[in-house]
Short mmCIF file of C-alpha atoms in Angstrom, two decimals:
data_model
loop_
_atom_site.label_atom_id
_atom_site.label_comp_id
_atom_site.label_asym_id
_atom_site.label_seq_id
_atom_site.Cartn_x
_atom_site.Cartn_y
_atom_site.Cartn_z
CA UNK A 1 6.34 -58.50 -34.14
CA UNK A 2 6.44 -56.77 -31.07
CA UNK A 3 9.07 -54.19 -32.97
CA UNK A 4 6.74 -53.44 -35.32
CA UNK A 5 3.78 -53.11 -33.36
CA UNK A 6 5.58 -50.55 -31.44
CA UNK A 7 6.84 -48.44 -35.07
CA UNK A 8 3.21 -48.45 -36.12
CA UNK A 9 1.91 -47.21 -33.01
CA UNK A 10 4.06 -44.49 -32.92
CA UNK A 11 3.79 -43.70 -36.46
CA UNK A 12 -0.31 -43.67 -36.07
CA UNK A 13 0.34 -40.87 -32.56
CA UNK A 14 3.15 -39.00 -34.05
CA UNK A 15 0.36 -36.38 -35.93
CA UNK A 16 -1.68 -36.10 -32.79
CA UNK A 17 1.30 -35.39 -30.49
CA UNK A 18 2.71 -33.00 -32.63
CA UNK A 19 -0.02 -30.89 -32.95
CA UNK A 20 -0.64 -31.34 -29.04
CA UNK A 21 3.13 -29.23 -28.56
CA UNK A 22 3.28 -26.83 -31.55
CA UNK A 23 3.24 -23.38 -30.51
CA UNK A 24 0.67 -22.79 -33.94
CA UNK A 25 -1.96 -25.44 -32.72
CA UNK A 26 -5.09 -24.75 -34.43
CA UNK A 27 -7.60 -22.30 -32.32
CA UNK A 28 -9.64 -23.81 -30.02
CA UNK A 29 -6.96 -26.37 -29.21
CA UNK A 30 -5.98 -26.02 -25.31
CA UNK A 31 -1.96 -26.39 -24.78
CA UNK A 32 -1.22 -28.61 -21.73
CA UNK A 33 -0.16 -26.40 -19.11
CA UNK A 34 3.29 -27.63 -19.24
CA UNK A 35 3.79 -26.49 -22.42
CA UNK A 36 1.67 -23.07 -22.07
CA UNK A 37 5.15 -21.09 -21.36
CA UNK A 38 6.83 -22.15 -24.69
CA UNK A 39 3.72 -21.37 -26.59
CA UNK A 40 3.93 -17.23 -25.06
CA UNK A 41 7.68 -17.35 -25.85
CA UNK A 42 6.87 -17.36 -29.87
CA UNK A 43 7.07 -13.79 -31.05
CA UNK A 44 3.77 -13.74 -32.92
CA UNK A 45 2.37 -16.54 -30.65
CA UNK A 46 -1.35 -15.96 -28.82
CA UNK A 47 -1.41 -15.51 -25.11
CA UNK A 48 -2.31 -18.52 -23.14
CA UNK A 49 -4.65 -18.19 -20.45
CA UNK A 50 -5.03 -20.75 -17.72
CA UNK A 51 -8.84 -22.02 -17.23
CA UNK A 52 -8.38 -22.87 -13.78
CA UNK A 53 -10.42 -21.09 -11.29
CA UNK A 54 -8.51 -18.07 -9.45
CA UNK A 55 -5.79 -18.22 -11.87
CA UNK A 56 -4.20 -15.13 -12.88
CA UNK A 57 -4.93 -14.20 -16.77
CA UNK A 58 -1.60 -13.37 -19.16
CA UNK A 59 -2.15 -10.23 -20.95
CA UNK A 60 -2.17 -10.01 -24.85
CA UNK A 61 0.90 -7.79 -24.87
CA UNK A 62 2.83 -9.88 -22.12
CA UNK A 63 6.23 -10.61 -23.34
CA UNK A 64 8.28 -13.48 -21.81
CA UNK A 65 11.97 -13.26 -21.99
CA UNK A 66 12.75 -16.49 -19.79
CA UNK A 67 13.68 -19.59 -20.97
CA UNK A 68 11.93 -22.97 -19.92
CA UNK A 69 13.36 -24.54 -17.12
CA UNK A 70 15.14 -27.78 -18.33
CA UNK A 71 17.79 -30.10 -16.41
CA UNK A 72 21.07 -31.22 -18.09
CA UNK A 73 19.50 -34.32 -18.35
CA UNK A 74 16.46 -33.63 -20.41
CA UNK A 75 13.97 -34.04 -17.75
CA UNK A 76 11.98 -31.00 -17.09
CA UNK A 77 13.64 -29.32 -13.76
CA UNK A 78 11.67 -28.43 -10.88
CA UNK A 79 10.28 -25.03 -10.87
CA UNK A 80 10.60 -22.82 -7.71
CA UNK A 81 7.95 -21.52 -5.58
CA UNK A 82 6.14 -18.19 -7.07
CA UNK A 83 7.06 -15.07 -5.73
CA UNK A 84 4.70 -13.15 -3.77
CA UNK A 85 3.15 -10.23 -5.84
CA UNK A 86 3.35 -6.88 -4.57
CA UNK A 87 -0.38 -6.30 -4.91
CA UNK A 88 -3.06 -7.33 -2.63
CA UNK A 89 -1.71 -10.03 0.05
CA UNK A 90 -1.91 -13.51 -0.84
CA UNK A 91 -2.09 -12.96 -5.04
CA UNK A 92 1.05 -14.38 -6.27
CA UNK A 93 2.21 -14.36 -10.14
CA UNK A 94 3.82 -17.05 -12.23
CA UNK A 95 7.51 -16.37 -12.96
CA UNK A 96 8.34 -14.20 -16.11
CA UNK A 97 5.03 -13.86 -17.08
CA UNK A 98 3.12 -10.22 -16.90
CA UNK A 99 0.11 -10.45 -14.96
CA UNK A 100 -2.99 -8.16 -15.02
CA UNK A 101 -5.24 -7.72 -11.96
CA UNK A 102 -8.41 -6.04 -10.87
CA UNK A 103 -7.24 -2.00 -10.02
CA UNK A 104 -7.78 -1.53 -6.56
CA UNK A 105 -10.19 1.18 -6.89
CA UNK A 106 -11.77 2.89 -10.22
CA UNK A 107 -10.04 5.98 -11.96
CA UNK A 108 -12.83 7.36 -13.30
CA UNK A 109 -11.58 10.92 -13.03
CA UNK A 110 -8.30 10.43 -14.13
CA UNK A 111 -7.90 13.45 -16.68
CA UNK A 112 -8.92 15.63 -13.65
CA UNK A 113 -6.78 13.87 -10.76
CA UNK A 114 -3.90 14.23 -13.05
CA UNK A 115 -4.33 17.81 -13.40
CA UNK A 116 -4.30 17.64 -9.82
CA UNK A 117 -1.47 15.67 -9.46
CA UNK A 118 0.53 18.27 -12.00
CA UNK A 119 -0.36 21.42 -9.65
CA UNK A 120 0.09 19.54 -6.80
CA UNK A 121 3.83 18.35 -7.99
CA UNK A 122 4.61 21.98 -9.18
CA UNK A 123 3.74 23.39 -5.96
CA UNK A 124 5.57 20.41 -4.03
CA UNK A 125 8.73 21.09 -6.33
CA UNK A 126 8.66 24.94 -5.88
CA UNK A 127 7.71 25.45 -2.31
CA UNK A 128 7.07 22.30 -0.09
CA UNK A 129 10.32 20.22 -1.09
CA UNK A 130 12.70 23.31 -0.64
CA UNK A 131 10.71 24.38 2.48
CA UNK A 132 11.20 20.91 3.94
CA UNK A 133 14.61 20.41 3.28
CA UNK A 134 15.42 24.04 4.63
CA UNK A 135 13.33 22.63 7.97
CA UNK A 136 15.68 19.88 8.29
CA UNK A 137 18.68 21.62 8.06
CA UNK A 138 17.81 24.15 10.23
CA UNK A 139 15.58 22.47 13.03
CA UNK A 140 17.46 20.06 15.13
CA UNK A 141 16.39 16.51 14.71
CA UNK A 142 15.31 16.09 18.92
CA UNK A 143 13.39 19.25 18.09
CA UNK A 144 11.51 17.93 15.00
CA UNK A 145 10.79 14.41 16.58
CA UNK A 146 8.99 16.34 19.36
CA UNK A 147 6.87 18.40 17.56
CA UNK A 148 6.15 15.01 15.48
CA UNK A 149 5.09 13.24 18.63
CA UNK A 150 3.18 15.87 19.85
CA UNK A 151 1.17 16.46 16.63
CA UNK A 152 0.48 12.66 16.21
CA UNK A 153 -0.54 12.68 20.27
CA UNK A 154 -3.49 14.63 19.61
CA UNK A 155 -4.81 12.19 17.50
CA UNK A 156 -4.51 9.23 19.92
CA UNK A 157 -8.34 9.87 21.10
CA UNK A 158 -9.58 9.59 17.55
CA UNK A 159 -7.67 6.45 17.21
CA UNK A 160 -9.19 4.91 20.36
CA UNK A 161 -12.44 5.58 19.21
CA UNK A 162 -12.35 3.76 16.12
CA UNK A 163 -10.57 0.80 17.71
CA UNK A 164 -13.47 0.65 19.81
CA UNK A 165 -15.70 0.65 17.13
CA UNK A 166 -14.12 -2.16 15.52
CA UNK A 167 -14.63 -4.20 18.97
CA UNK A 168 -10.68 -3.89 19.53
CA UNK A 169 -10.94 -3.38 23.30
CA UNK A 170 -7.21 -4.35 23.74
CA UNK A 171 -6.15 -1.57 21.12
CA UNK A 172 -8.40 0.77 22.51
CA UNK A 173 -7.16 0.26 26.13
CA UNK A 174 -3.41 0.74 24.72
CA UNK A 175 -4.32 3.52 22.92
CA UNK A 176 -5.86 5.68 26.06
CA UNK A 177 -2.75 4.61 27.70
CA UNK A 178 -0.54 5.67 25.36
CA UNK A 179 -2.46 9.18 25.49
CA UNK A 180 -2.36 9.68 29.08
CA UNK A 181 1.36 8.75 29.53
CA UNK A 182 2.39 10.70 26.37
CA UNK A 183 0.31 13.74 27.82
CA UNK A 184 1.45 13.68 31.12
CA UNK A 185 5.28 12.52 31.48
CA UNK A 186 5.71 12.87 28.03
CA UNK A 187 5.14 16.64 28.39
CA UNK A 188 2.05 17.00 25.81
CA UNK A 189 3.18 14.57 23.45
CA UNK A 190 6.70 15.88 22.84
CA UNK A 191 8.13 12.77 24.32
CA UNK A 192 6.80 9.54 23.39
CA UNK A 193 7.37 7.93 26.52
CA UNK A 194 4.66 4.99 26.13
CA UNK A 195 6.95 3.07 23.40
CA UNK A 196 9.94 3.39 25.91
CA UNK A 197 10.50 0.33 28.52
CA UNK A 198 8.32 -0.24 30.64
CA UNK A 199 5.39 0.25 29.01
CA UNK A 200 6.17 -0.78 25.35
CA UNK A 201 2.99 0.52 23.93
CA UNK A 202 3.91 1.39 20.12
CA UNK A 203 1.94 3.84 17.95
CA UNK A 204 -0.65 2.27 15.75
CA UNK A 205 -2.41 3.99 13.08
CA UNK A 206 -6.34 4.11 12.73
CA UNK A 207 -9.33 6.08 11.83
CA UNK A 208 -12.90 6.37 10.61
CA UNK A 209 -11.68 5.39 6.81
CA UNK A 210 -10.09 2.19 8.33
CA UNK A 211 -13.56 1.44 10.37
CA UNK A 212 -15.34 1.41 7.22
CA UNK A 213 -12.84 -0.52 5.05
CA UNK A 214 -12.94 -2.92 8.08
CA UNK A 215 -16.89 -3.22 8.17
CA UNK A 216 -16.26 -4.11 4.31
CA UNK A 217 -17.19 -0.58 2.65
CA UNK A 218 -15.26 -0.39 -0.97
CA UNK A 219 -12.66 2.41 -1.95
CA UNK A 220 -15.12 3.93 -4.32
CA UNK A 221 -13.30 6.18 -6.96
CA UNK A 222 -9.93 7.33 -6.57
CA UNK A 223 -9.48 10.85 -6.10
CA UNK A 224 -6.29 13.40 -6.20
CA UNK A 225 -6.92 16.66 -4.41
CA UNK A 226 -5.21 19.48 -5.11
CA UNK A 227 -2.37 19.87 -2.45
CA UNK A 228 -4.53 17.33 -0.62
CA UNK A 229 -3.20 14.14 -2.41
CA UNK A 230 -4.17 10.47 -2.81
CA UNK A 231 -7.38 9.69 -1.35
CA UNK A 232 -10.64 8.05 -2.39
CA UNK A 233 -14.12 8.10 -1.95
CA UNK A 234 -14.28 6.23 1.47
CA UNK A 235 -11.06 7.74 3.06
CA UNK A 236 -11.93 11.15 2.23
CA UNK A 237 -15.51 10.47 3.97
CA UNK A 238 -13.65 8.86 6.80
CA UNK A 239 -10.93 11.92 7.21
CA UNK A 240 -13.53 14.69 7.23
CA UNK A 241 -15.01 12.97 9.96
CA UNK A 242 -11.84 12.56 11.92
CA UNK A 243 -11.14 16.07 11.39
CA UNK A 244 -14.70 17.08 12.95
CA UNK A 245 -14.30 14.51 15.96
CA UNK A 246 -10.91 15.71 16.99
CA UNK A 247 -12.21 19.24 18.68
CA UNK A 248 -14.79 16.75 20.32
CA UNK A 249 -12.29 14.04 21.37
CA UNK A 250 -9.69 16.31 22.79
CA UNK A 251 -11.63 19.19 23.95
CA UNK A 252 -12.31 22.81 21.98
CA UNK A 253 -9.95 24.92 24.20
CA UNK A 254 -6.77 22.64 24.23
CA UNK A 255 -5.65 23.88 21.30
CA UNK A 256 -5.98 27.95 20.61
CA UNK A 257 -7.47 29.33 17.58
CA UNK A 258 -4.02 30.96 17.14
CA UNK A 259 -1.83 28.14 16.98
CA UNK A 260 -4.45 26.12 14.65
CA UNK A 261 -2.92 27.38 11.50
CA UNK A 262 0.97 27.03 12.52
CA UNK A 263 0.01 23.47 13.28
CA UNK A 264 -1.48 22.56 10.10
CA UNK A 265 1.69 24.00 8.52
CA UNK A 266 4.02 22.19 11.01
CA UNK A 267 1.84 18.92 10.04
CA UNK A 268 2.10 19.25 6.28
CA UNK A 269 6.11 19.44 6.64
CA UNK A 270 6.58 16.91 9.07
CA UNK A 271 4.69 14.84 6.74
CA UNK A 272 6.74 15.85 3.84
CA UNK A 273 9.94 15.14 5.61
CA UNK A 274 8.84 11.52 7.23
CA UNK A 275 7.96 10.28 3.48
CA UNK A 276 10.40 12.14 1.35
CA UNK A 277 12.26 8.77 0.37
CA UNK A 278 8.93 7.30 -0.75
CA UNK A 279 7.81 10.76 -2.55
CA UNK A 280 11.43 10.67 -4.27
CA UNK A 281 11.02 7.33 -5.79
CA UNK A 282 7.16 8.00 -6.92
CA UNK A 283 8.89 11.28 -8.74
CA UNK A 284 11.45 9.23 -10.71
CA UNK A 285 9.27 6.64 -11.76
CA UNK A 286 8.50 6.25 -15.20
CA UNK A 287 4.51 7.20 -14.82
CA UNK A 288 4.78 9.20 -11.44
CA UNK A 289 0.80 9.80 -11.45
CA UNK A 290 0.26 6.07 -12.04
CA UNK A 291 2.97 4.95 -9.33
CA UNK A 292 1.38 7.26 -6.61
CA UNK A 293 -1.89 6.16 -7.39
CA UNK A 294 -1.12 2.31 -7.30
CA UNK A 295 1.22 2.78 -4.12
CA UNK A 296 -1.60 4.79 -2.33
CA UNK A 297 -4.13 2.14 -2.91
CA UNK A 298 -1.39 -0.94 -1.98
CA UNK A 299 -0.74 0.64 1.23
CA UNK A 300 -4.51 1.08 2.04
CA UNK A 301 -5.56 -2.41 1.00
CA UNK A 302 -2.71 -3.86 3.14
CA UNK A 303 -3.56 -1.62 6.04
CA UNK A 304 -7.08 -2.59 6.20
CA UNK A 305 -6.20 -6.43 5.54
CA UNK A 306 -3.95 -6.23 8.75
CA UNK A 307 -6.70 -4.49 10.58
CA UNK A 308 -9.13 -7.51 9.80
CA UNK A 309 -6.40 -10.63 10.35
CA UNK A 310 -3.74 -8.67 12.54
CA UNK A 311 -0.16 -10.25 12.75
CA UNK A 312 3.21 -8.36 13.58
CA UNK A 313 1.55 -5.45 14.62
CA UNK A 314 4.41 -4.08 17.11
CA UNK A 315 6.69 -4.05 14.06
CA UNK A 316 4.49 -2.49 11.71
CA UNK A 317 3.24 0.37 14.07
CA UNK A 318 5.36 2.37 13.15
CA UNK A 319 5.40 1.93 9.47
CA UNK A 320 2.03 2.46 9.34
CA UNK A 321 2.49 6.01 11.33
CA UNK A 322 5.15 6.67 8.43
CA UNK A 323 3.27 5.80 5.39
CA UNK A 324 0.16 7.63 6.03
CA UNK A 325 -1.12 9.90 3.74
#
């Protein structure tokens, strides 16, 4: 009797169970999360979107090539922890699923930006890259390091002022100490004595654009300026303020007028040498423009996040310096 009742119950429930796990379920019927990936793997099957708040959405054109995780005993295997998403800190993506996310900044002037990008790349290929390679080959490494240190030392007063505007009194004091030490015993910043023992004061990047981001000012539209490179409306505004404040911070007579143009040229070449590997990878990517844009916006987002929620600053100071621009 019990066997007959069990058989009758299974026959009655079979159609409903088949509909719930079939990739071709009727529209409007939600598939359980455990079978959503199976449904997405069907070549012509509809994309599945998780209804939970904050969950990533799957692009309709997403392709999933991974097989469902099944143990050798027939029971579902434990899924590994989802990997960190390379975008904003804290974001995660599900394994083997193409995740779409909101851009870090709008790109309404994409056509103009791409034209500026093409011009800048042509100039870089024809002039800047060969010149920077010659600079590396001819100028010894200690001399290049001294020029780099001296150029960055001039920015320390503006960096200190922005730390103060962000209410980071300790970082302000450390940056002022770096400037004093390197400008004196470091011979006008040629030698970065502040980062050595016993001081151990690393370089930390900061500027008015970072201060605006620290207080929640959004990026604004993405811009690619000819020969200047990637920026946003917020970052461009911040850099203009920094450049205008620099003579006031270090004094108008510290740098002779005749030395301004050579310093600007050296600064451009120095930045090209420091970032040569990243620039090479961006040029060799499938879409150099999009890769350059997204890398810049991601670096800026990470830097602003680090200012708001600092962690591992001493280790990240030099990295922030090298990734600037």
